[in-house]
mmCIF file of C-alpha atoms and ligand atoms in Angstrom:
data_model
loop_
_atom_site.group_PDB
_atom_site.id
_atom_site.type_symbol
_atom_site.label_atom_id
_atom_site.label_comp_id
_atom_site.label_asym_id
_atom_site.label_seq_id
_atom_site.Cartn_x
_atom_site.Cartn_y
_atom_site.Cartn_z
ATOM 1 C CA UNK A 980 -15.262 66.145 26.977
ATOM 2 C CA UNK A 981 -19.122 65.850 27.624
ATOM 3 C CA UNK A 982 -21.431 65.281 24.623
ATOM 4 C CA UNK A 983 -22.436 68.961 24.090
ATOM 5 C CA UNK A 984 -18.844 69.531 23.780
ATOM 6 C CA UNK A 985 -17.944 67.628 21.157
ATOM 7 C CA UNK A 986 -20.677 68.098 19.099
ATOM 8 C CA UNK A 987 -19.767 71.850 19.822
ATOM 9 C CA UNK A 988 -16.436 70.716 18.034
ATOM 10 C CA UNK A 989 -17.507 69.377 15.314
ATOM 11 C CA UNK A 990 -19.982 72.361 14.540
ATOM 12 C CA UNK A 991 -22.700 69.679 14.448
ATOM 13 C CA UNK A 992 -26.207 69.886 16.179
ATOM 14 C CA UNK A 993 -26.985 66.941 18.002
ATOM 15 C CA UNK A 994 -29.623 66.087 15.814
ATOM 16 C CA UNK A 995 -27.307 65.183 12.643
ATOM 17 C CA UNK A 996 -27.338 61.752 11.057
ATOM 18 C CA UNK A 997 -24.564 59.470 10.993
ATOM 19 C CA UNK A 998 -23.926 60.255 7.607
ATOM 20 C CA UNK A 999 -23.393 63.894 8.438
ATOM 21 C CA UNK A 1000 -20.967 63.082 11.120
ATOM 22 C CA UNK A 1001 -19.072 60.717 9.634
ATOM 23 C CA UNK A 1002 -18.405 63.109 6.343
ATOM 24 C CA UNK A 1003 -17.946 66.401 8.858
ATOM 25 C CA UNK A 1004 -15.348 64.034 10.645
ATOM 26 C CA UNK A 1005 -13.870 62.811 7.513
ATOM 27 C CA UNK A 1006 -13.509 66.767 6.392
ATOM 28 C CA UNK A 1007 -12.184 68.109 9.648
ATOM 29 C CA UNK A 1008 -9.615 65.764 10.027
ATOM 30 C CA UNK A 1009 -8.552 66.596 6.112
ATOM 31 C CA UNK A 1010 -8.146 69.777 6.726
ATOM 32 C CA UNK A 1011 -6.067 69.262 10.257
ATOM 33 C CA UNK A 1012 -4.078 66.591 9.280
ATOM 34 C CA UNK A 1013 -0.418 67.692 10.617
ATOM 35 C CA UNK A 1014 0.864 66.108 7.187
ATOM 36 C CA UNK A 1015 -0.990 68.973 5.328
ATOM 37 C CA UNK A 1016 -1.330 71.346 7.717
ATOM 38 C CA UNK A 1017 1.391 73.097 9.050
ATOM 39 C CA UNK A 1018 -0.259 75.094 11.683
ATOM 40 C CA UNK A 1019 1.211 74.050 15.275
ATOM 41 C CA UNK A 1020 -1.650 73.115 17.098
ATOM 42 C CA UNK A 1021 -2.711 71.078 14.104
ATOM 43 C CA UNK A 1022 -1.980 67.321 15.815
ATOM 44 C CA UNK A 1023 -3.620 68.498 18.939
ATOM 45 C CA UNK A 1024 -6.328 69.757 16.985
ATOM 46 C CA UNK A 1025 -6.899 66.410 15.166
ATOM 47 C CA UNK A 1026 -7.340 64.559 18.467
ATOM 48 C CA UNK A 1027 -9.582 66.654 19.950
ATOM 49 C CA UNK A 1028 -11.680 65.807 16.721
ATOM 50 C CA UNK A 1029 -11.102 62.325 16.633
ATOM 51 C CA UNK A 1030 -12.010 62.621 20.808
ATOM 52 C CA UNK A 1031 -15.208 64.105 19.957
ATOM 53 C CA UNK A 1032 -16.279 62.109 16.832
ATOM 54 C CA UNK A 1033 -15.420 58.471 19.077
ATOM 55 C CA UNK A 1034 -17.448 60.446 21.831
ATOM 56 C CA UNK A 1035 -20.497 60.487 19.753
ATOM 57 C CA UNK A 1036 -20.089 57.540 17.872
ATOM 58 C CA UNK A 1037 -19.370 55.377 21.354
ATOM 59 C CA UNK A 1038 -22.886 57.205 22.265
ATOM 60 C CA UNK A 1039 -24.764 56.135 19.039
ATOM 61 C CA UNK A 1040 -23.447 52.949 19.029
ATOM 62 C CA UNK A 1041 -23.891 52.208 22.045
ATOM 63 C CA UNK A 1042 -28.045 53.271 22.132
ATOM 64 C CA UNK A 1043 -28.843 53.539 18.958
ATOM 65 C CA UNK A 1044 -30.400 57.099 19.134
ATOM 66 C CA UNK A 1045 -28.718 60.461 19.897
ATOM 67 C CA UNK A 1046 -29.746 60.416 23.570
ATOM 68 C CA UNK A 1047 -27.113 62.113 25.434
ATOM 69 C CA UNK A 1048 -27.627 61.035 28.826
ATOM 70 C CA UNK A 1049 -24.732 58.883 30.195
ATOM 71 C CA UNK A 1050 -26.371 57.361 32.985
ATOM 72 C CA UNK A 1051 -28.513 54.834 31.551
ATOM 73 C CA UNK A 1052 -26.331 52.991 28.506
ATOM 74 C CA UNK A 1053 -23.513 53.457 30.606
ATOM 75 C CA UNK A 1054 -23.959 49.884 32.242
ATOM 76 C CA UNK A 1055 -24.884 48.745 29.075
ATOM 77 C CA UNK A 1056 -21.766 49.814 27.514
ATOM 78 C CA UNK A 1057 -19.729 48.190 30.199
ATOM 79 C CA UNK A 1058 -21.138 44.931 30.290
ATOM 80 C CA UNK A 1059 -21.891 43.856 26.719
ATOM 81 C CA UNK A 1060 -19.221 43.900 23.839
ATOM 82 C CA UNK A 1061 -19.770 45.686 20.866
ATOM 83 C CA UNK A 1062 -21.756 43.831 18.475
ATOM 84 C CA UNK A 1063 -20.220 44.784 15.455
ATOM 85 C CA UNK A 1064 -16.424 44.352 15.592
ATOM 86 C CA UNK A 1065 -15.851 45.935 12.138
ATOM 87 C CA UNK A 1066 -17.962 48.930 13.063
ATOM 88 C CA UNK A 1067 -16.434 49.721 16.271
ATOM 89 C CA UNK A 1068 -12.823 49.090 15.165
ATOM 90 C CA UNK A 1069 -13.171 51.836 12.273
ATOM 91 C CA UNK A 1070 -15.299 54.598 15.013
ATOM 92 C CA UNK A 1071 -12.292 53.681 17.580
ATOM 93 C CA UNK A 1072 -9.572 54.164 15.407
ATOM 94 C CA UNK A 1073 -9.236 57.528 14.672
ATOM 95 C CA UNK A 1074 -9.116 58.572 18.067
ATOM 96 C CA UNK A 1075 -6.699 55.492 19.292
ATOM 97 C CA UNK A 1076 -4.290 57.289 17.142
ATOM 98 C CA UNK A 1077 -1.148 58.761 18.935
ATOM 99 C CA UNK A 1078 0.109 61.662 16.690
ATOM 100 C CA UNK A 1079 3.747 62.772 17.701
ATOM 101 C CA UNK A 1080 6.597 63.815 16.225
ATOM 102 C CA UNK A 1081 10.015 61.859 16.033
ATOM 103 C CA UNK A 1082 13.606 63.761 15.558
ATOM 104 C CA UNK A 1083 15.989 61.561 13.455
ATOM 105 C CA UNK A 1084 19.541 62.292 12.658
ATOM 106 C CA UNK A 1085 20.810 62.557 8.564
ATOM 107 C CA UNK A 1086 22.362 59.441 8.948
ATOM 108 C CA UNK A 1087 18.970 57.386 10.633
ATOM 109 C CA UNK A 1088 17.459 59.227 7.665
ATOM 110 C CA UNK A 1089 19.859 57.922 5.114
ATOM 111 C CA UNK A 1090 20.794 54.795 5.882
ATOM 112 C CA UNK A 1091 17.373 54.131 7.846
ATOM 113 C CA UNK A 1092 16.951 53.126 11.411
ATOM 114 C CA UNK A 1093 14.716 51.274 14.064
ATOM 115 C CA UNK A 1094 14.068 53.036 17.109
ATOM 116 C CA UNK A 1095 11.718 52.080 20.254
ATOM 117 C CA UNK A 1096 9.381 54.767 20.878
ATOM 118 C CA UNK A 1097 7.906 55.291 23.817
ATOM 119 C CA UNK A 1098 4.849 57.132 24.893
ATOM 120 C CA UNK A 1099 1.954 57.586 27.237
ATOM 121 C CA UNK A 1100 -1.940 58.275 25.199
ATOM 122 C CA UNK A 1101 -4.602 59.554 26.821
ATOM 123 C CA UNK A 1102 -8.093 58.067 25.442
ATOM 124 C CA UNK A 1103 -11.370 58.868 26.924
ATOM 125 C CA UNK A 1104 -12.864 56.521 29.807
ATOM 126 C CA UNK A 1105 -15.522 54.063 28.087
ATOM 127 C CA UNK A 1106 -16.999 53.597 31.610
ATOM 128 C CA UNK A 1107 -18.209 57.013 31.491
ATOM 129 C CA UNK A 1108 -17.961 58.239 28.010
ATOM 130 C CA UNK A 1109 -15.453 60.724 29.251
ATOM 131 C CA UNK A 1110 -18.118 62.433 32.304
ATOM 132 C CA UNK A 1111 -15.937 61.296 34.970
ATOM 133 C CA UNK A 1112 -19.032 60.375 37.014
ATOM 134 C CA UNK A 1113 -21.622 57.634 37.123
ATOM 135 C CA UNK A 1114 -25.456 57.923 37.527
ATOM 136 C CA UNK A 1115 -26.618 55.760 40.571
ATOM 137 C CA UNK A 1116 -30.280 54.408 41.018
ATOM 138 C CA UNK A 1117 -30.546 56.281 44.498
ATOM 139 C CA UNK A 1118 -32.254 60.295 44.460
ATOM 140 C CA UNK A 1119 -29.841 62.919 44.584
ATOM 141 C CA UNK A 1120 -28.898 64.475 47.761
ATOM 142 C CA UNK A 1121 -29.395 68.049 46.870
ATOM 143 C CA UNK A 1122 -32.470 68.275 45.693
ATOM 144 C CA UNK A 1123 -33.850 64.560 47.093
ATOM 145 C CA UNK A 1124 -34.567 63.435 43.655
ATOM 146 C CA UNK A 1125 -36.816 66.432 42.095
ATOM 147 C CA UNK A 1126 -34.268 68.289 40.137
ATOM 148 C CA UNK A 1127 -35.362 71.261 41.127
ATOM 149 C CA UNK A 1128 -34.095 73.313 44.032
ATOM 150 C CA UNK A 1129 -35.951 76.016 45.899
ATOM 151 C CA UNK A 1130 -35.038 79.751 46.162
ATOM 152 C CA UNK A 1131 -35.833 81.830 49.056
ATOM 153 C CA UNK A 1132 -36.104 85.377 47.550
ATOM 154 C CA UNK A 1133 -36.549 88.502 50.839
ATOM 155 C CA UNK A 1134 -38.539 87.531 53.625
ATOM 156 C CA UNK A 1135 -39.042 83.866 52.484
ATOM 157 C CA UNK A 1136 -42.498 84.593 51.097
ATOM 158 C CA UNK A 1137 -41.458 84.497 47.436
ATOM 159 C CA UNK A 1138 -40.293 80.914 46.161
ATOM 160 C CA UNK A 1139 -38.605 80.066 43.111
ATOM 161 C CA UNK A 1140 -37.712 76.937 41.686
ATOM 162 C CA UNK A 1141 -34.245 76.509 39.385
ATOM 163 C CA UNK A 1142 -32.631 73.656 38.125
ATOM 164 C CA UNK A 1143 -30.479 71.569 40.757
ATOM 165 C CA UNK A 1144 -26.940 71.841 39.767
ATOM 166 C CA UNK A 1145 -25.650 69.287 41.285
ATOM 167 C CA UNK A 1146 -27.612 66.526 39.497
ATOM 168 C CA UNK A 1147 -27.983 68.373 36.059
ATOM 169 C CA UNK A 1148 -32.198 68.276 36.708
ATOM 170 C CA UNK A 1149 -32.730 64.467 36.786
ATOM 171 C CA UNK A 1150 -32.577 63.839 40.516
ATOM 172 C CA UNK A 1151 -29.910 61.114 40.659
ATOM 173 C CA UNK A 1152 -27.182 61.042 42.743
ATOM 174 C CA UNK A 1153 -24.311 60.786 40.892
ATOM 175 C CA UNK A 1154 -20.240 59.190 42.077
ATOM 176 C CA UNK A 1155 -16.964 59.391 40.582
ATOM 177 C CA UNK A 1156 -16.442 57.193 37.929
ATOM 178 C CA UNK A 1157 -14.170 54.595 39.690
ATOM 179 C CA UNK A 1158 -12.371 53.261 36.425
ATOM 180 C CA UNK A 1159 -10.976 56.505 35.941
ATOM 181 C CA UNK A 1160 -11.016 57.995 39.465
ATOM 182 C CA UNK A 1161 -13.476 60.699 38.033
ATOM 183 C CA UNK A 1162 -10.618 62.307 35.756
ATOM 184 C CA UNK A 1163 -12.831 61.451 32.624
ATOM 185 C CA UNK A 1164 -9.746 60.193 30.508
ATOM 186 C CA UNK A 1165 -7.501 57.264 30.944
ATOM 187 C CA UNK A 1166 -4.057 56.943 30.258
ATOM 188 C CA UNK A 1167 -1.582 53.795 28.687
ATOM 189 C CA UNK A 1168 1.823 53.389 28.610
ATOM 190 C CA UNK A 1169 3.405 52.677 25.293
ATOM 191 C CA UNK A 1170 6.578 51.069 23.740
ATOM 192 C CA UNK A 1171 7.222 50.246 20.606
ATOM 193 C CA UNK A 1172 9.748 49.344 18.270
ATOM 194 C CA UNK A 1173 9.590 51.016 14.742
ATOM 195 C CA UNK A 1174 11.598 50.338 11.298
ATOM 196 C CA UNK A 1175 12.004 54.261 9.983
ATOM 197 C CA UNK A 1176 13.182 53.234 5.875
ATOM 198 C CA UNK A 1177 15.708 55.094 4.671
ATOM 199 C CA UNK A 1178 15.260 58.696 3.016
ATOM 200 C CA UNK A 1179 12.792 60.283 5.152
ATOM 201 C CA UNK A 1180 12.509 63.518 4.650
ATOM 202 C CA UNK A 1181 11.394 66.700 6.753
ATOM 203 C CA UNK A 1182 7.522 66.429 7.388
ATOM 204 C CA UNK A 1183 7.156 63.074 6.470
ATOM 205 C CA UNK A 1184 4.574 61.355 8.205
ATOM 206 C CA UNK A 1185 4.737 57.360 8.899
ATOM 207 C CA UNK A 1186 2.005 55.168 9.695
ATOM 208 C CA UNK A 1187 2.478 52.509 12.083
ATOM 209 C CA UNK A 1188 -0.572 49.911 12.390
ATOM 210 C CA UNK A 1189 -2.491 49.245 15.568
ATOM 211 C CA UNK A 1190 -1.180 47.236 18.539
ATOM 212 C CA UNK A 1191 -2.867 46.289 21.683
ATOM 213 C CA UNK A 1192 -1.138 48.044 24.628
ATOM 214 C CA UNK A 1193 -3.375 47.813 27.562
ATOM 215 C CA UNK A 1194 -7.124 47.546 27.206
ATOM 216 C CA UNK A 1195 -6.867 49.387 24.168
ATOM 217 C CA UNK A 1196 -5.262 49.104 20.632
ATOM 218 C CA UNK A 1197 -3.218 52.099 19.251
ATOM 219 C CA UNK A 1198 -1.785 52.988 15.938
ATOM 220 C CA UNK A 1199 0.807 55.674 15.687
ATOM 221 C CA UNK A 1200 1.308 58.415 13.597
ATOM 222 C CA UNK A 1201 4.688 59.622 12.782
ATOM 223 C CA UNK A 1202 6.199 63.395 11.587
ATOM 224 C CA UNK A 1203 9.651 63.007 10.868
ATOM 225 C CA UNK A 1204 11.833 65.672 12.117
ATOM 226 C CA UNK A 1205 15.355 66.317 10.898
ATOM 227 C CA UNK A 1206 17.957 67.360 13.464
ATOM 228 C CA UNK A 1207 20.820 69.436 12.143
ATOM 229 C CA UNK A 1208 23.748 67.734 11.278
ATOM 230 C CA UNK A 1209 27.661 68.885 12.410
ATOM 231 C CA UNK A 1210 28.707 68.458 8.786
ATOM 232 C CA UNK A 1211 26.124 67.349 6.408
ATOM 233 C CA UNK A 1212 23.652 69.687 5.046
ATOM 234 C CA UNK A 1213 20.176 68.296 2.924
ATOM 235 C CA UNK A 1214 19.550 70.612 0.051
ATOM 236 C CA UNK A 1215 15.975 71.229 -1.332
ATOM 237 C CA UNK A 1216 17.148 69.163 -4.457
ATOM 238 C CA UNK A 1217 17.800 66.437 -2.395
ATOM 239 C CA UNK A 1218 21.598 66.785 -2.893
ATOM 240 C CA UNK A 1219 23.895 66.463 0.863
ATOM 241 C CA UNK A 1220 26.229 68.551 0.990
ATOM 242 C CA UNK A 1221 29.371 68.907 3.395
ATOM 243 C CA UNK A 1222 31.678 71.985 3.444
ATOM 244 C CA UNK A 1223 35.297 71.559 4.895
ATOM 245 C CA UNK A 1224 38.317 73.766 5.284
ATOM 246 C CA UNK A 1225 41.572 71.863 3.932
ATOM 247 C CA UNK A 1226 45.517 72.490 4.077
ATOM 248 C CA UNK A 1227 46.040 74.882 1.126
ATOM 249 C CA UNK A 1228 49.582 73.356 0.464
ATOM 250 C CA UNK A 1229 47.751 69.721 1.127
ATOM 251 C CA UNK A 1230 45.499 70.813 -1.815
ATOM 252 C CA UNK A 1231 47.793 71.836 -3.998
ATOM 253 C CA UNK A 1232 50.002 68.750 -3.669
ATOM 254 C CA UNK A 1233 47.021 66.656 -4.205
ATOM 255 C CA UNK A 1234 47.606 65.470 -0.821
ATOM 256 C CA UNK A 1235 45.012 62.892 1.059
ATOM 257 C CA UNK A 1236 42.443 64.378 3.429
ATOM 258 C CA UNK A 1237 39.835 62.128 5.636
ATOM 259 C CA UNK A 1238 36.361 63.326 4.625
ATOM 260 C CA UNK A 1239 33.111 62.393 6.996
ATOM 261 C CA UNK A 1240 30.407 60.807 5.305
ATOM 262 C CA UNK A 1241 27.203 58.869 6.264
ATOM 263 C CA UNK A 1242 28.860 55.835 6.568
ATOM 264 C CA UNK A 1243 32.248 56.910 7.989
ATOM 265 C CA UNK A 1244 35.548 58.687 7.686
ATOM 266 C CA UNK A 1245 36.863 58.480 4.650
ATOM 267 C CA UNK A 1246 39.881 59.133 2.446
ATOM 268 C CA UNK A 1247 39.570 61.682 -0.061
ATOM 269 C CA UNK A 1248 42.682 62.747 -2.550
ATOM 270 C CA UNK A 1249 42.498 66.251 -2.991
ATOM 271 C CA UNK A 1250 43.434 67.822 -6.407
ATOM 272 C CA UNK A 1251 44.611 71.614 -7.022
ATOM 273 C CA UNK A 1252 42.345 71.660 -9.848
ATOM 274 C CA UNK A 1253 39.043 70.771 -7.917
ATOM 275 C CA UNK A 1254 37.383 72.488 -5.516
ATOM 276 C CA UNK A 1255 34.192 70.258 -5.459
ATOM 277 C CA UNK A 1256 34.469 66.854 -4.741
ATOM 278 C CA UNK A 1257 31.043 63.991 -6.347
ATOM 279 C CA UNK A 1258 30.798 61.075 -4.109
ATOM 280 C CA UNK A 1259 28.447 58.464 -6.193
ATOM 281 C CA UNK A 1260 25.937 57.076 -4.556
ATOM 282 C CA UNK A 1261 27.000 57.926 -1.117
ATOM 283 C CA UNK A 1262 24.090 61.409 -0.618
ATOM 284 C CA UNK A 1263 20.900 61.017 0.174
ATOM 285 C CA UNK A 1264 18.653 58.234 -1.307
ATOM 286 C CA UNK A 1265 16.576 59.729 -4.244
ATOM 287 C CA UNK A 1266 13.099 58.596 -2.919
ATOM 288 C CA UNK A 1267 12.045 56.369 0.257
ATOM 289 C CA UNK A 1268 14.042 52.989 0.030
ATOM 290 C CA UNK A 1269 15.292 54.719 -3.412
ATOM 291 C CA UNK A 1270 18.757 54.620 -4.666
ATOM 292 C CA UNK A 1271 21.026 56.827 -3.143
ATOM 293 C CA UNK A 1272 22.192 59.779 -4.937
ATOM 294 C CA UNK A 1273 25.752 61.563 -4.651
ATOM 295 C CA UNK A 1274 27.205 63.275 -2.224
ATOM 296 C CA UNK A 1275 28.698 66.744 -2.702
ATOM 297 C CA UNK A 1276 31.924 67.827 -0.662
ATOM 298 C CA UNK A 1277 33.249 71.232 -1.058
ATOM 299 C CA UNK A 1278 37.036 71.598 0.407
ATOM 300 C CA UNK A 1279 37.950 75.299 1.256
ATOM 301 C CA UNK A 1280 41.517 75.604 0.838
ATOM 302 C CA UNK A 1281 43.332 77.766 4.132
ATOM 303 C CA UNK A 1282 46.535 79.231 3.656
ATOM 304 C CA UNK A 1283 48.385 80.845 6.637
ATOM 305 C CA UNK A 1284 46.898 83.696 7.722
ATOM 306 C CA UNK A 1285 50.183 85.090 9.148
ATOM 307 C CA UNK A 1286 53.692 85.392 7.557
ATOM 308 C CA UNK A 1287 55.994 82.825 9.385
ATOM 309 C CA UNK A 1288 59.708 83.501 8.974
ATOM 310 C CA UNK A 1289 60.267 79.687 8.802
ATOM 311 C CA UNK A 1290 57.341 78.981 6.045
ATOM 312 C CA UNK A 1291 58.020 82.078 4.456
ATOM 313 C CA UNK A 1292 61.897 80.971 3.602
ATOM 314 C CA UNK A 1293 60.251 77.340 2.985
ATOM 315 C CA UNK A 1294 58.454 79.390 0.454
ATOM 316 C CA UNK A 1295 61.025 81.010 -1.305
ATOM 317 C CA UNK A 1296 63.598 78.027 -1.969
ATOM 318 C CA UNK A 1297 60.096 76.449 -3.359
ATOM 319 C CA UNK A 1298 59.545 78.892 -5.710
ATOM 320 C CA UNK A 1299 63.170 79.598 -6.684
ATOM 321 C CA UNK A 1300 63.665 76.279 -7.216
ATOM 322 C CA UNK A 1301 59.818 75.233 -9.200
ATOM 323 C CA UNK A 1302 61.163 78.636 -11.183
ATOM 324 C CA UNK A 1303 64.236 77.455 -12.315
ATOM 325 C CA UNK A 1304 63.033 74.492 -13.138
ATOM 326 C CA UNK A 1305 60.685 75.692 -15.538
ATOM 327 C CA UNK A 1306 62.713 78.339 -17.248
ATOM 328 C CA UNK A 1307 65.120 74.877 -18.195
ATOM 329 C CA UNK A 1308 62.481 73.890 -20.236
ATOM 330 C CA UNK A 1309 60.870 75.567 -22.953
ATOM 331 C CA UNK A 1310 57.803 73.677 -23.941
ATOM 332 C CA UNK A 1311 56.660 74.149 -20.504
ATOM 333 C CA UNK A 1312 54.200 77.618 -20.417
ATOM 334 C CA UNK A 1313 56.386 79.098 -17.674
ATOM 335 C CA UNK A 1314 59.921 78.418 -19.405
ATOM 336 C CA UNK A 1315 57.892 79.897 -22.967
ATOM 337 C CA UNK A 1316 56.950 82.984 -21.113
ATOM 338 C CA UNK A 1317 60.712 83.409 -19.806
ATOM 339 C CA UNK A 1318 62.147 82.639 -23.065
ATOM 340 C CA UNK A 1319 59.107 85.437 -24.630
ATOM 341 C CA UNK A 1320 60.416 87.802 -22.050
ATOM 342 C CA UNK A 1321 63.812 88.198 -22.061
ATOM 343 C CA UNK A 1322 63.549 88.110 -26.137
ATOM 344 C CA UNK A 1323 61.106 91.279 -25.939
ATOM 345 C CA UNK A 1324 62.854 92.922 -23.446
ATOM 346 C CA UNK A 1325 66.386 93.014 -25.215
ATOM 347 C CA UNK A 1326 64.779 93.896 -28.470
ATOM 348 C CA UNK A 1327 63.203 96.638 -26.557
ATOM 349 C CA UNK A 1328 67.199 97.607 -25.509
ATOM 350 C CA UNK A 1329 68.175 97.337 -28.617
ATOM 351 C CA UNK A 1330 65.594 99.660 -29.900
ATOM 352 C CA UNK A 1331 66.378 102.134 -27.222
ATOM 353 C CA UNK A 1332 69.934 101.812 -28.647
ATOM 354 C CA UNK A 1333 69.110 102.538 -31.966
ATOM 355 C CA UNK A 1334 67.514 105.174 -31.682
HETATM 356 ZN ZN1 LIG B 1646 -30.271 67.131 42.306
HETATM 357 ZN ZN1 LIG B 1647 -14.623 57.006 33.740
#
């Protein structure tokens, strides 16, 4: 990125104060901060501000005035430290901050995690303030050190003169940059090892502080991404959720099942008259490092699709034998009914006989 460029990005001329770019940084990177905007280019967007603003800054700071030529502080730059620590740490980091996303399971998000990230960040080359070239003290080749080339119109008798190209106009011959091989942008290698606390939610974005890696220090900036889970589903409310088919005989005789949960199988005693299972405290934690709330299973109850012979007669000595038990006993609601019945329906004979 060259200096017209970025001030091209920040929709700033280059005559703006300080004051005007800091609070036009400041507002862009509001407004295209990936935790409140959703767009998709919105983290990319962010460091191509931040690039820009450290661009400009690294430039001011470096001369004290707005002039835009790299040649001449260049050497400067390289060979004296920044004066004011404070100043340059808070114009560096903004753009020494790597912006990614991280996918975490439910259960990292639950229970919380630490995972080493790794991670490669492109910065711009302080050598060259991101030109890819330097400015030598010998004339420029092209033009021999006027800036100006010559331009034979027909017949060589009219001459113009246009800006040399290959110098930019000032006459100096100009090389690679060798600390970045001319690219412009260097490039470190990261590693680190973050603690993610438990509940993290979708879109959540995590702040890690600034370490040194390399010749320069980088903070990281984290959106949380949830990958789908086999079983457990994350409701808006917060609640987790987990939907499994169960033996419909199993259910009804309040058989055990083995339920998965966060932490683990376990075993869950099913009962004919529930369909919804609460878990306390074994869902998803209410806030960050919060409490963690319940945990909602839902059995669905399968009976055999198809009529097996072998079941079926299972079946009916079940049945006959659950019936006559309850018609023995008369305080129980199927024996009342029985009893009800057979009373109606041979007063209803007799009536028929009657009449
Ligand atoms: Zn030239
Ligand atoms: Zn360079």
């Amino acid at each position: 990125m060259d200096t017209q460029e970025a001030y091209k990005e920040l929709g700033l001329d280059p005559s703006a104060s300080d004051a005007q770019l800091k609070a036009t940084w400041r507002r862009l990177v509001a407004a295209w901060h990936p935790d409140r905007n959703a767009e998709a280019g919105a983290g990319r967007r962010m460091q191509i501000i931040n690039k820009a603003y450290q661009h400009i800054r690294q430039l001011r700071d470096g001369h004290g005035n707005g002039a835009d030529e790299a040649g001449d502080h260049r050497t400067e730059a390289a060979e004296s430290p920044t004066a004011d620590a404070g100043e340059a740490a808070e114009a560096q980091a903004p753009g020494n901050t790597h912006v990614r996303k991280v996918s975490l399971t439910l259960e990292e998000t639950i229970l919380g995690c630490t995972r080493t990230l790794r991670g490669h960040y492109r910065y711009t080359c302080n050598a060259c303030v991101g030109k890819g070239q330097r400015v030598l003290a010998k004339a420029c080749g092209t033009c021999h050190g006027s800036g100006a080339v010559h331009k034979t119109a027909l017949f060589g008798w009219l001459w113009n003169s246009e800006e040399c190209a290959e110098c930019g106009g000032d006459g100096r011959l100009r090389a690679p940059c060798d600390v970045c091989d001319g690219s412009g942008e260097l490039a470190v290698a990261y590693r680190r090892r973050v603690r993610f606390p438990a509940g993290l939610r979708e879109g959540h974005v995590l702040s890690v502080p600034a370490l040194r890696h390399g010749e320069i220090e980088i903070g990281l900036e984290l959106q949380v991404e949830i990958e789908p889970h086999l079983f457990f589903t994350l409701d808006d409310d917060g609640v987790l959720r987990c939907e499994m088919p169960v033996n419909g005989y199993a259910w009804m005789a309040g058989r055990w099942v083995e339920v998965p949960t966060p932490n683990g199988v376990q075993q869950l005693r099913l009962n004919r008259d529930a369909l919804v299972y609460r878990l306390r405290g074994q869902g998803f934690p209410s806030a960050v490092r919060g409490p963690r709330g319940d945990y909602h299973v839902k059995v669905v109850p399968v009976f055999p699709a198809q009529e097996d012979p072998g079941q079926e007669a299972l079946l009916d000595q079940l049945i006959a034998m659950s019936t006559s038990m309850a018609e023995a006993d008369h305080s129980q609601p199927l024996g009342q009914w029985q009893h009800r019945m057979k009373r109606w329906n041979s007063s209803k004979k007799e009536q028929a006989r009657d009449h």
